[in-house]
C-alpha cells in the first residue's frame, strides 16, 4: 500500500525512532512531524498532550497516514489510550503505536538483577506509565525513575555539549548508579542522541534500552496484521519532514542527528480541528 507511516514527536527526538524504521523497513514511505512550536512536551499537562496528539493525528491522517507512531514518550504516556479510543469512536481504522510498552518489555527481558533505571521527562515519570508497563511484563522488578527536565531542551537546541551538559547528565544518572541498576530505559526519544555520553556515565556494564530498538518490530507486526505492509524487496521508500516551528532550525539539527538529508522541511499550521 503506497501510503506513509507517520511518526511524530515534539521535536527532533522522534528521529531516533524514525532512524530505526528507515533501516528495518526501508521500503515503507514515511512522514515525520515535529511539533517544535510547542516544544517541550515534558512539562505539559495530560490534557494538553491529549489535545496536541489529537490535532497531530487528525493532520497526519488527512495527509494519508496508514499507521501512526507516537515517537514521544511524554505524549505516549498521556495520550496513547485516549487517542486510540478517539480514533475508534471516529470510525478510523488507522493503528497507533506508542513507545512505552515495547521498551518496557525489552527492559524486563534484559535485566538480570531486576533493577531497572528510567530517565525521562517529568510528564513521563509523573504518569507512572513505565512502572505499570514494566510490572505487567515482569512483576519481580524494581524501577528507579529520574525526571530530567533540562535534558531534552539542551539536545533540541542543537548547541554543543559542553562540560555543563556532562555535569547535568552525571547528576541525572547518579541515583541510578547508586541503586545499582543493570538496565536503563531512555524514556525520552531525545536521549539516544547523547547515548555515548549516557553509556560512559552509567558504565559499560549497564544495558541501555531505547524506543527505537523496541518499536520497529511492533510497527512491522501492526502493518502486517492489518495487511498494509509493503512487500519486502521492493524499491526504497520516500520520506518527508514537517514541523510546526522554524523549518530551517529543524532541518539543521535534524540532519545532524539523522545523518541523512532531510530535503525541504514543510512548516505546517495545525488547526485545532479534531478527530471527532
Ligand atoms: N521526545 C519527547 C519524549 O520522548 C520529549 C521532549 C520534550 O520534552 O518535548 O518525551
PDB file of C-alpha atoms and ligand atoms in Angstrom:
ATOM      1  CA  UNK A   1       0.000   0.000   0.000  1.00  0.00           C
ATOM      2  CA  UNK A   2       1.510   3.328  -1.078  1.00  0.00           C
ATOM      3  CA  UNK A   3       0.515   5.367   1.944  1.00  0.00           C
ATOM      4  CA  UNK A   4       3.065   6.597   4.502  1.00  0.00           C
ATOM      5  CA  UNK A   5       3.762   5.553   8.066  1.00  0.00           C
ATOM      6  CA  UNK A   6       3.523   8.781  10.104  1.00  0.00           C
ATOM      7  CA  UNK A   7       5.860   9.427  13.018  1.00  0.00           C
ATOM      8  CA  UNK A   8       5.549  12.371  15.384  1.00  0.00           C
ATOM      9  CA  UNK A   9       7.301  13.945  18.342  1.00  0.00           C
ATOM     10  CA  UNK A  10       7.598  17.329  20.000  1.00  0.00           C
ATOM     11  CA  UNK A  11      10.864  17.908  18.117  1.00  0.00           C
ATOM     12  CA  UNK A  12      13.838  16.010  16.698  1.00  0.00           C
ATOM     13  CA  UNK A  13      13.789  13.209  19.304  1.00  0.00           C
ATOM     14  CA  UNK A  14      11.434  11.041  17.269  1.00  0.00           C
ATOM     15  CA  UNK A  15      14.113  10.913  14.572  1.00  0.00           C
ATOM     16  CA  UNK A  16      15.783   8.254  16.744  1.00  0.00           C
ATOM     17  CA  UNK A  17      12.694   6.108  16.184  1.00  0.00           C
ATOM     18  CA  UNK A  18      12.393   7.053  12.512  1.00  0.00           C
ATOM     19  CA  UNK A  19      16.036   6.095  12.047  1.00  0.00           C
ATOM     20  CA  UNK A  20      15.328   2.519  13.173  1.00  0.00           C
ATOM     21  CA  UNK A  21      12.263   2.353  10.930  1.00  0.00           C
ATOM     22  CA  UNK A  22      14.199   3.607   7.887  1.00  0.00           C
ATOM     23  CA  UNK A  23      16.765   0.877   8.481  1.00  0.00           C
ATOM     24  CA  UNK A  24      14.476  -2.025   9.321  1.00  0.00           C
ATOM     25  CA  UNK A  25      11.587  -1.245   6.957  1.00  0.00           C
ATOM     26  CA  UNK A  26      13.318   0.620   4.102  1.00  0.00           C
ATOM     27  CA  UNK A  27      10.582   0.024   1.563  1.00  0.00           C
ATOM     28  CA  UNK A  28       7.947   1.986   3.503  1.00  0.00           C
ATOM     29  CA  UNK A  29       7.218   5.681   2.931  1.00  0.00           C
ATOM     30  CA  UNK A  30       7.460   7.937   5.992  1.00  0.00           C
ATOM     31  CA  UNK A  31       6.008  11.242   7.044  1.00  0.00           C
ATOM     32  CA  UNK A  32       7.598  12.891  10.096  1.00  0.00           C
ATOM     33  CA  UNK A  33       6.141  15.752  12.102  1.00  0.00           C
ATOM     34  CA  UNK A  34       7.952  17.629  14.878  1.00  0.00           C
ATOM     35  CA  UNK A  35       5.662  19.862  16.917  1.00  0.00           C
ATOM     36  CA  UNK A  36       8.541  22.266  17.518  1.00  0.00           C
ATOM     37  CA  UNK A  37       6.338  25.318  18.040  1.00  0.00           C
ATOM     38  CA  UNK A  38       5.040  23.692  21.236  1.00  0.00           C
ATOM     39  CA  UNK A  39       8.298  22.021  22.333  1.00  0.00           C
ATOM     40  CA  UNK A  40       8.983  20.895  25.053  1.00  0.00           C
ATOM     41  CA  UNK A  41       6.208  18.448  25.881  1.00  0.00           C
ATOM     42  CA  UNK A  42       7.955  17.241  29.030  1.00  0.00           C
ATOM     43  CA  UNK A  43       6.345  19.797  31.361  1.00  0.00           C
ATOM     44  CA  UNK A  44       2.879  19.738  29.732  1.00  0.00           C
ATOM     45  CA  UNK A  45      -0.310  18.522  31.382  1.00  0.00           C
ATOM     46  CA  UNK A  46      -2.120  15.342  30.382  1.00  0.00           C
ATOM     47  CA  UNK A  47      -4.961  17.373  28.859  1.00  0.00           C
ATOM     48  CA  UNK A  48      -2.595  19.473  26.764  1.00  0.00           C
ATOM     49  CA  UNK A  49      -0.758  16.409  25.478  1.00  0.00           C
ATOM     50  CA  UNK A  50      -4.034  14.695  24.584  1.00  0.00           C
ATOM     51  CA  UNK A  51      -5.171  17.782  22.670  1.00  0.00           C
ATOM     52  CA  UNK A  52      -1.858  18.029  20.811  1.00  0.00           C
ATOM     53  CA  UNK A  53      -1.866  14.325  19.933  1.00  0.00           C
ATOM     54  CA  UNK A  54      -5.450  14.587  18.635  1.00  0.00           C
ATOM     55  CA  UNK A  55      -4.618  17.583  16.439  1.00  0.00           C
ATOM     56  CA  UNK A  56      -1.479  15.983  15.043  1.00  0.00           C
ATOM     57  CA  UNK A  57      -3.216  12.656  14.408  1.00  0.00           C
ATOM     58  CA  UNK A  58      -6.052  14.423  12.538  1.00  0.00           C
ATOM     59  CA  UNK A  59      -3.498  16.266  10.401  1.00  0.00           C
ATOM     60  CA  UNK A  60      -1.423  13.168   9.619  1.00  0.00           C
ATOM     61  CA  UNK A  61      -4.445  11.038   8.788  1.00  0.00           C
ATOM     62  CA  UNK A  62      -5.656  13.774   6.446  1.00  0.00           C
ATOM     63  CA  UNK A  63      -2.224  13.500   4.785  1.00  0.00           C
ATOM     64  CA  UNK A  64      -2.872   9.803   4.184  1.00  0.00           C
ATOM     65  CA  UNK A  65      -1.078   8.142   7.126  1.00  0.00           C
ATOM     66  CA  UNK A  66      -1.764   4.398   7.205  1.00  0.00           C
ATOM     67  CA  UNK A  67      -0.269   3.986  10.710  1.00  0.00           C
ATOM     68  CA  UNK A  68       0.724   6.463  13.422  1.00  0.00           C
ATOM     69  CA  UNK A  69       3.798   6.149  15.628  1.00  0.00           C
ATOM     70  CA  UNK A  70       3.809   8.387  18.698  1.00  0.00           C
ATOM     71  CA  UNK A  71       7.613   8.716  18.829  1.00  0.00           C
ATOM     72  CA  UNK A  72       7.434  10.710  22.043  1.00  0.00           C
ATOM     73  CA  UNK A  73       7.320   9.099  25.453  1.00  0.00           C
ATOM     74  CA  UNK A  74       5.594  12.080  27.105  1.00  0.00           C
ATOM     75  CA  UNK A  75       2.783  12.024  24.523  1.00  0.00           C
ATOM     76  CA  UNK A  76       2.568   8.225  24.662  1.00  0.00           C
ATOM     77  CA  UNK A  77       2.224   8.291  28.459  1.00  0.00           C
ATOM     78  CA  UNK A  78      -0.540  10.881  28.377  1.00  0.00           C
ATOM     79  CA  UNK A  79      -2.368  10.234  25.132  1.00  0.00           C
ATOM     80  CA  UNK A  80      -1.935   6.746  23.642  1.00  0.00           C
ATOM     81  CA  UNK A  81      -5.074   5.107  25.084  1.00  0.00           C
ATOM     82  CA  UNK A  82      -7.127   8.271  24.676  1.00  0.00           C
ATOM     83  CA  UNK A  83      -6.075   8.670  21.041  1.00  0.00           C
ATOM     84  CA  UNK A  84      -6.821   5.043  20.188  1.00  0.00           C
ATOM     85  CA  UNK A  85     -10.270   5.420  21.716  1.00  0.00           C
ATOM     86  CA  UNK A  86     -10.992   8.669  19.869  1.00  0.00           C
ATOM     87  CA  UNK A  87      -9.870   7.188  16.571  1.00  0.00           C
ATOM     88  CA  UNK A  88     -12.059   4.174  17.118  1.00  0.00           C
ATOM     89  CA  UNK A  89     -15.030   6.414  18.030  1.00  0.00           C
ATOM     90  CA  UNK A  90     -14.489   8.430  14.850  1.00  0.00           C
ATOM     91  CA  UNK A  91     -14.582   5.252  12.756  1.00  0.00           C
ATOM     92  CA  UNK A  92     -10.872   5.371  11.848  1.00  0.00           C
ATOM     93  CA  UNK A  93      -9.009   2.083  11.435  1.00  0.00           C
ATOM     94  CA  UNK A  94      -5.537   3.665  11.492  1.00  0.00           C
ATOM     95  CA  UNK A  95      -3.425   1.749  14.059  1.00  0.00           C
ATOM     96  CA  UNK A  96      -1.463   3.750  16.648  1.00  0.00           C
ATOM     97  CA  UNK A  97       1.830   2.546  18.158  1.00  0.00           C
ATOM     98  CA  UNK A  98       3.351   4.101  21.275  1.00  0.00           C
ATOM     99  CA  UNK A  99       6.866   3.790  22.652  1.00  0.00           C
ATOM    100  CA  UNK A 100       6.411   2.813  26.310  1.00  0.00           C
ATOM    101  CA  UNK A 101       5.157  -0.762  26.251  1.00  0.00           C
ATOM    102  CA  UNK A 102       7.665  -2.078  23.680  1.00  0.00           C
ATOM    103  CA  UNK A 103      10.560  -0.553  25.616  1.00  0.00           C
ATOM    104  CA  UNK A 104       9.272  -1.888  28.934  1.00  0.00           C
ATOM    105  CA  UNK A 105       9.014  -5.418  27.570  1.00  0.00           C
ATOM    106  CA  UNK A 106      12.598  -5.242  26.274  1.00  0.00           C
ATOM    107  CA  UNK A 107      13.872  -3.845  29.582  1.00  0.00           C
ATOM    108  CA  UNK A 108      12.108  -6.521  31.644  1.00  0.00           C
ATOM    109  CA  UNK A 109      13.649  -9.193  29.407  1.00  0.00           C
ATOM    110  CA  UNK A 110      17.121  -7.596  29.563  1.00  0.00           C
ATOM    111  CA  UNK A 111      17.542  -7.095  33.319  1.00  0.00           C
ATOM    112  CA  UNK A 112      19.319  -9.808  35.301  1.00  0.00           C
ATOM    113  CA  UNK A 113      19.102  -8.154  38.727  1.00  0.00           C
ATOM    114  CA  UNK A 114      15.514  -6.884  38.347  1.00  0.00           C
ATOM    115  CA  UNK A 115      16.663  -3.305  38.956  1.00  0.00           C
ATOM    116  CA  UNK A 116      15.730  -1.077  36.036  1.00  0.00           C
ATOM    117  CA  UNK A 117      16.527   2.628  35.765  1.00  0.00           C
ATOM    118  CA  UNK A 118      14.404   5.125  33.880  1.00  0.00           C
ATOM    119  CA  UNK A 119      15.491   8.531  32.575  1.00  0.00           C
ATOM    120  CA  UNK A 120      12.536  10.513  31.226  1.00  0.00           C
ATOM    121  CA  UNK A 121      10.725  13.834  31.179  1.00  0.00           C
ATOM    122  CA  UNK A 122       8.677  14.976  34.163  1.00  0.00           C
ATOM    123  CA  UNK A 123       5.418  14.305  32.270  1.00  0.00           C
ATOM    124  CA  UNK A 124       6.506  10.705  31.738  1.00  0.00           C
ATOM    125  CA  UNK A 125       7.859   9.976  35.228  1.00  0.00           C
ATOM    126  CA  UNK A 126       4.774  11.529  36.840  1.00  0.00           C
ATOM    127  CA  UNK A 127       2.445   9.395  34.723  1.00  0.00           C
ATOM    128  CA  UNK A 128       3.761   6.144  36.230  1.00  0.00           C
ATOM    129  CA  UNK A 129       3.281   4.588  32.772  1.00  0.00           C
ATOM    130  CA  UNK A 130       6.636   2.769  32.751  1.00  0.00           C
ATOM    131  CA  UNK A 131       6.151   1.355  36.241  1.00  0.00           C
ATOM    132  CA  UNK A 132       2.800  -0.095  35.126  1.00  0.00           C
ATOM    133  CA  UNK A 133       4.102  -1.467  31.833  1.00  0.00           C
ATOM    134  CA  UNK A 134       7.221  -2.993  33.424  1.00  0.00           C
ATOM    135  CA  UNK A 135       5.223  -4.584  36.256  1.00  0.00           C
ATOM    136  CA  UNK A 136       2.879  -6.084  33.672  1.00  0.00           C
ATOM    137  CA  UNK A 137       5.870  -7.528  31.793  1.00  0.00           C
ATOM    138  CA  UNK A 138       7.579  -8.784  34.977  1.00  0.00           C
ATOM    139  CA  UNK A 139       6.237  -8.100  38.474  1.00  0.00           C
ATOM    140  CA  UNK A 140       9.593  -9.059  40.063  1.00  0.00           C
ATOM    141  CA  UNK A 141      11.298  -5.862  39.036  1.00  0.00           C
ATOM    142  CA  UNK A 142      12.007  -2.544  40.659  1.00  0.00           C
ATOM    143  CA  UNK A 143      12.036   0.733  38.729  1.00  0.00           C
ATOM    144  CA  UNK A 144      14.153   3.706  39.766  1.00  0.00           C
ATOM    145  CA  UNK A 145      12.837   6.719  37.843  1.00  0.00           C
ATOM    146  CA  UNK A 146      14.641  10.038  37.421  1.00  0.00           C
ATOM    147  CA  UNK A 147      12.981  13.072  35.831  1.00  0.00           C
ATOM    148  CA  UNK A 148      15.428  15.010  33.627  1.00  0.00           C
ATOM    149  CA  UNK A 149      13.601  18.274  32.846  1.00  0.00           C
ATOM    150  CA  UNK A 150      16.592  20.051  31.302  1.00  0.00           C
ATOM    151  CA  UNK A 151      17.943  17.320  29.080  1.00  0.00           C
ATOM    152  CA  UNK A 152      15.609  17.276  26.040  1.00  0.00           C
ATOM    153  CA  UNK A 153      15.724  21.099  25.691  1.00  0.00           C
ATOM    154  CA  UNK A 154      19.560  21.038  25.579  1.00  0.00           C
ATOM    155  CA  UNK A 155      19.521  18.318  22.914  1.00  0.00           C
ATOM    156  CA  UNK A 156      16.774  20.005  20.880  1.00  0.00           C
ATOM    157  CA  UNK A 157      18.651  23.329  20.923  1.00  0.00           C
ATOM    158  CA  UNK A 158      21.469  21.737  18.920  1.00  0.00           C
ATOM    159  CA  UNK A 159      24.071  23.633  20.939  1.00  0.00           C
ATOM    160  CA  UNK A 160      27.399  21.880  21.527  1.00  0.00           C
ATOM    161  CA  UNK A 161      27.595  19.574  24.525  1.00  0.00           C
ATOM    162  CA  UNK A 162      29.926  21.316  26.951  1.00  0.00           C
ATOM    163  CA  UNK A 163      31.064  20.496  30.451  1.00  0.00           C
ATOM    164  CA  UNK A 164      27.804  21.805  31.923  1.00  0.00           C
ATOM    165  CA  UNK A 165      25.870  19.199  29.937  1.00  0.00           C
ATOM    166  CA  UNK A 166      28.259  16.482  31.089  1.00  0.00           C
ATOM    167  CA  UNK A 167      27.684  17.561  34.713  1.00  0.00           C
ATOM    168  CA  UNK A 168      23.915  17.620  34.171  1.00  0.00           C
ATOM    169  CA  UNK A 169      23.988  14.086  32.783  1.00  0.00           C
ATOM    170  CA  UNK A 170      26.113  12.954  35.732  1.00  0.00           C
ATOM    171  CA  UNK A 171      23.593  14.445  38.160  1.00  0.00           C
ATOM    172  CA  UNK A 172      20.665  12.681  36.478  1.00  0.00           C
ATOM    173  CA  UNK A 173      22.497   9.334  36.321  1.00  0.00           C
ATOM    174  CA  UNK A 174      23.727   9.443  39.945  1.00  0.00           C
ATOM    175  CA  UNK A 175      20.587   7.899  41.560  1.00  0.00           C
ATOM    176  CA  UNK A 176      20.669   5.062  39.010  1.00  0.00           C
ATOM    177  CA  UNK A 177      24.326   4.311  39.704  1.00  0.00           C
ATOM    178  CA  UNK A 178      23.639   4.374  43.456  1.00  0.00           C
ATOM    179  CA  UNK A 179      20.694   1.995  43.026  1.00  0.00           C
ATOM    180  CA  UNK A 180      22.970  -0.375  41.028  1.00  0.00           C
ATOM    181  CA  UNK A 181      20.533  -0.780  38.159  1.00  0.00           C
ATOM    182  CA  UNK A 182      21.785  -3.066  35.379  1.00  0.00           C
ATOM    183  CA  UNK A 183      19.393  -1.801  32.690  1.00  0.00           C
ATOM    184  CA  UNK A 184      18.439   1.786  31.873  1.00  0.00           C
ATOM    185  CA  UNK A 185      15.487   2.812  29.747  1.00  0.00           C
ATOM    186  CA  UNK A 186      15.970   6.021  27.801  1.00  0.00           C
ATOM    187  CA  UNK A 187      12.361   7.078  28.336  1.00  0.00           C
ATOM    188  CA  UNK A 188      12.552  10.116  26.071  1.00  0.00           C
ATOM    189  CA  UNK A 189      13.205   9.835  22.364  1.00  0.00           C
ATOM    190  CA  UNK A 190      15.707  12.706  22.517  1.00  0.00           C
ATOM    191  CA  UNK A 191      18.106  10.870  24.836  1.00  0.00           C
ATOM    192  CA  UNK A 192      19.546   8.314  22.365  1.00  0.00           C
ATOM    193  CA  UNK A 193      21.052  11.332  20.613  1.00  0.00           C
ATOM    194  CA  UNK A 194      23.544  11.526  23.528  1.00  0.00           C
ATOM    195  CA  UNK A 195      23.846   7.788  24.032  1.00  0.00           C
ATOM    196  CA  UNK A 196      27.681   7.680  24.179  1.00  0.00           C
ATOM    197  CA  UNK A 197      27.691  10.259  26.978  1.00  0.00           C
ATOM    198  CA  UNK A 198      24.997   8.354  28.881  1.00  0.00           C
ATOM    199  CA  UNK A 199      26.715   4.989  28.414  1.00  0.00           C
ATOM    200  CA  UNK A 200      30.059   6.412  29.584  1.00  0.00           C
ATOM    201  CA  UNK A 201      28.426   7.929  32.668  1.00  0.00           C
ATOM    202  CA  UNK A 202      26.402   4.825  33.562  1.00  0.00           C
ATOM    203  CA  UNK A 203      29.294   2.458  32.923  1.00  0.00           C
ATOM    204  CA  UNK A 204      29.910  -0.229  30.308  1.00  0.00           C
ATOM    205  CA  UNK A 205      28.052  -2.959  32.220  1.00  0.00           C
ATOM    206  CA  UNK A 206      24.700  -1.162  32.036  1.00  0.00           C
ATOM    207  CA  UNK A 207      22.391  -2.160  29.195  1.00  0.00           C
ATOM    208  CA  UNK A 208      20.666   0.828  27.595  1.00  0.00           C
ATOM    209  CA  UNK A 209      17.208   0.336  26.064  1.00  0.00           C
ATOM    210  CA  UNK A 210      15.819   2.868  23.590  1.00  0.00           C
ATOM    211  CA  UNK A 211      12.428   3.389  21.978  1.00  0.00           C
ATOM    212  CA  UNK A 212      13.891   2.921  18.515  1.00  0.00           C
ATOM    213  CA  UNK A 213      15.195  -0.567  19.407  1.00  0.00           C
ATOM    214  CA  UNK A 214      11.785  -1.641  20.517  1.00  0.00           C
ATOM    215  CA  UNK A 215       9.362  -0.043  18.114  1.00  0.00           C
ATOM    216  CA  UNK A 216      10.299  -1.193  14.639  1.00  0.00           C
ATOM    217  CA  UNK A 217       9.250  -4.798  15.259  1.00  0.00           C
ATOM    218  CA  UNK A 218       5.904  -3.552  16.602  1.00  0.00           C
ATOM    219  CA  UNK A 219       5.369  -1.400  13.549  1.00  0.00           C
ATOM    220  CA  UNK A 220       6.181  -4.263  11.204  1.00  0.00           C
ATOM    221  CA  UNK A 221       3.776  -6.529  13.065  1.00  0.00           C
ATOM    222  CA  UNK A 222       0.960  -3.935  13.049  1.00  0.00           C
ATOM    223  CA  UNK A 223       1.426  -3.282   9.324  1.00  0.00           C
ATOM    224  CA  UNK A 224       1.462  -6.982   8.625  1.00  0.00           C
ATOM    225  CA  UNK A 225      -1.663  -7.957  10.591  1.00  0.00           C
ATOM    226  CA  UNK A 226      -3.537  -5.039   9.039  1.00  0.00           C
ATOM    227  CA  UNK A 227      -2.408  -6.102   5.540  1.00  0.00           C
ATOM    228  CA  UNK A 228      -0.772  -2.756   4.860  1.00  0.00           C
ATOM    229  CA  UNK A 229       2.891  -3.826   4.939  1.00  0.00           C
ATOM    230  CA  UNK A 230       4.738  -3.204   1.678  1.00  0.00           C
ATOM    231  CA  UNK A 231       6.223  -6.425   0.321  1.00  0.00           C
ATOM    232  CA  UNK A 232       9.930  -6.831   1.148  1.00  0.00           C
ATOM    233  CA  UNK A 233      12.468  -6.492  -1.649  1.00  0.00           C
ATOM    234  CA  UNK A 234      10.785  -3.548  -3.385  1.00  0.00           C
ATOM    235  CA  UNK A 235      12.353  -0.151  -4.055  1.00  0.00           C
ATOM    236  CA  UNK A 236      13.391   2.200  -1.249  1.00  0.00           C
ATOM    237  CA  UNK A 237      10.530   4.267   0.108  1.00  0.00           C
ATOM    238  CA  UNK A 238      10.370   8.061   0.362  1.00  0.00           C
ATOM    239  CA  UNK A 239      10.406  10.200   3.458  1.00  0.00           C
ATOM    240  CA  UNK A 240       9.383  13.775   4.145  1.00  0.00           C
ATOM    241  CA  UNK A 241       9.529  16.135   7.099  1.00  0.00           C
ATOM    242  CA  UNK A 242       7.341  18.818   8.547  1.00  0.00           C
ATOM    243  CA  UNK A 243       7.328  20.851  11.731  1.00  0.00           C
ATOM    244  CA  UNK A 244       5.186  23.478  13.384  1.00  0.00           C
ATOM    245  CA  UNK A 245       8.077  25.833  14.223  1.00  0.00           C
ATOM    246  CA  UNK A 246      11.075  27.117  12.270  1.00  0.00           C
ATOM    247  CA  UNK A 247      11.795  24.663   9.399  1.00  0.00           C
ATOM    248  CA  UNK A 248      15.420  25.795   8.941  1.00  0.00           C
ATOM    249  CA  UNK A 249      16.246  25.191  12.596  1.00  0.00           C
ATOM    250  CA  UNK A 250      14.548  21.787  12.390  1.00  0.00           C
ATOM    251  CA  UNK A 251      16.488  20.831   9.261  1.00  0.00           C
ATOM    252  CA  UNK A 252      19.819  21.889  10.703  1.00  0.00           C
ATOM    253  CA  UNK A 253      19.512  19.915  13.936  1.00  0.00           C
ATOM    254  CA  UNK A 254      17.599  17.066  12.288  1.00  0.00           C
ATOM    255  CA  UNK A 255      20.217  16.425   9.599  1.00  0.00           C
ATOM    256  CA  UNK A 256      22.957  16.389  12.172  1.00  0.00           C
ATOM    257  CA  UNK A 257      21.168  13.771  14.234  1.00  0.00           C
ATOM    258  CA  UNK A 258      19.585  11.644  11.490  1.00  0.00           C
ATOM    259  CA  UNK A 259      22.701  11.784   9.315  1.00  0.00           C
ATOM    260  CA  UNK A 260      20.567  11.766   6.194  1.00  0.00           C
ATOM    261  CA  UNK A 261      19.484  14.706   4.044  1.00  0.00           C
ATOM    262  CA  UNK A 262      16.076  15.938   5.154  1.00  0.00           C
ATOM    263  CA  UNK A 263      15.247  17.797   1.939  1.00  0.00           C
ATOM    264  CA  UNK A 264      12.849  20.676   2.301  1.00  0.00           C
ATOM    265  CA  UNK A 265      11.052  20.788   5.623  1.00  0.00           C
ATOM    266  CA  UNK A 266       7.467  21.967   5.380  1.00  0.00           C
ATOM    267  CA  UNK A 267       6.069  24.243   8.030  1.00  0.00           C
ATOM    268  CA  UNK A 268       2.562  23.170   8.964  1.00  0.00           C
ATOM    269  CA  UNK A 269      -0.077  25.013  10.919  1.00  0.00           C
ATOM    270  CA  UNK A 270      -2.212  22.626  12.913  1.00  0.00           C
ATOM    271  CA  UNK A 271      -5.745  23.841  13.263  1.00  0.00           C
ATOM    272  CA  UNK A 272      -7.468  22.839  16.420  1.00  0.00           C
ATOM    273  CA  UNK A 273      -9.640  20.640  14.196  1.00  0.00           C
ATOM    274  CA  UNK A 274     -10.010  17.374  15.969  1.00  0.00           C
ATOM    275  CA  UNK A 275     -10.773  13.736  15.381  1.00  0.00           C
ATOM    276  CA  UNK A 276     -14.393  13.752  16.372  1.00  0.00           C
TER     277      UNK A 276
HETATM  278  N1  LIG B   1      10.924  13.490  22.903  1.00  0.00           N
HETATM  279  C1  LIG B   1       9.946  13.734  23.937  1.00  0.00           C
HETATM  280  C2  LIG B   1       9.693  12.476  24.745  1.00  0.00           C
HETATM  281  O1  LIG B   1      10.017  11.413  24.284  1.00  0.00           O
HETATM  282  C3  LIG B   1      10.259  14.743  24.979  1.00  0.00           C
HETATM  283  C4  LIG B   1      10.900  16.005  24.786  1.00  0.00           C
HETATM  284  C5  LIG B   1      10.009  17.131  25.247  1.00  0.00           C
HETATM  285  O2  LIG B   1      10.057  17.485  26.438  1.00  0.00           O
HETATM  286  O3  LIG B   1       9.282  17.615  24.385  1.00  0.00           O
HETATM  287  O4  LIG B   1       9.178  12.538  25.831  1.00  0.00           O
END
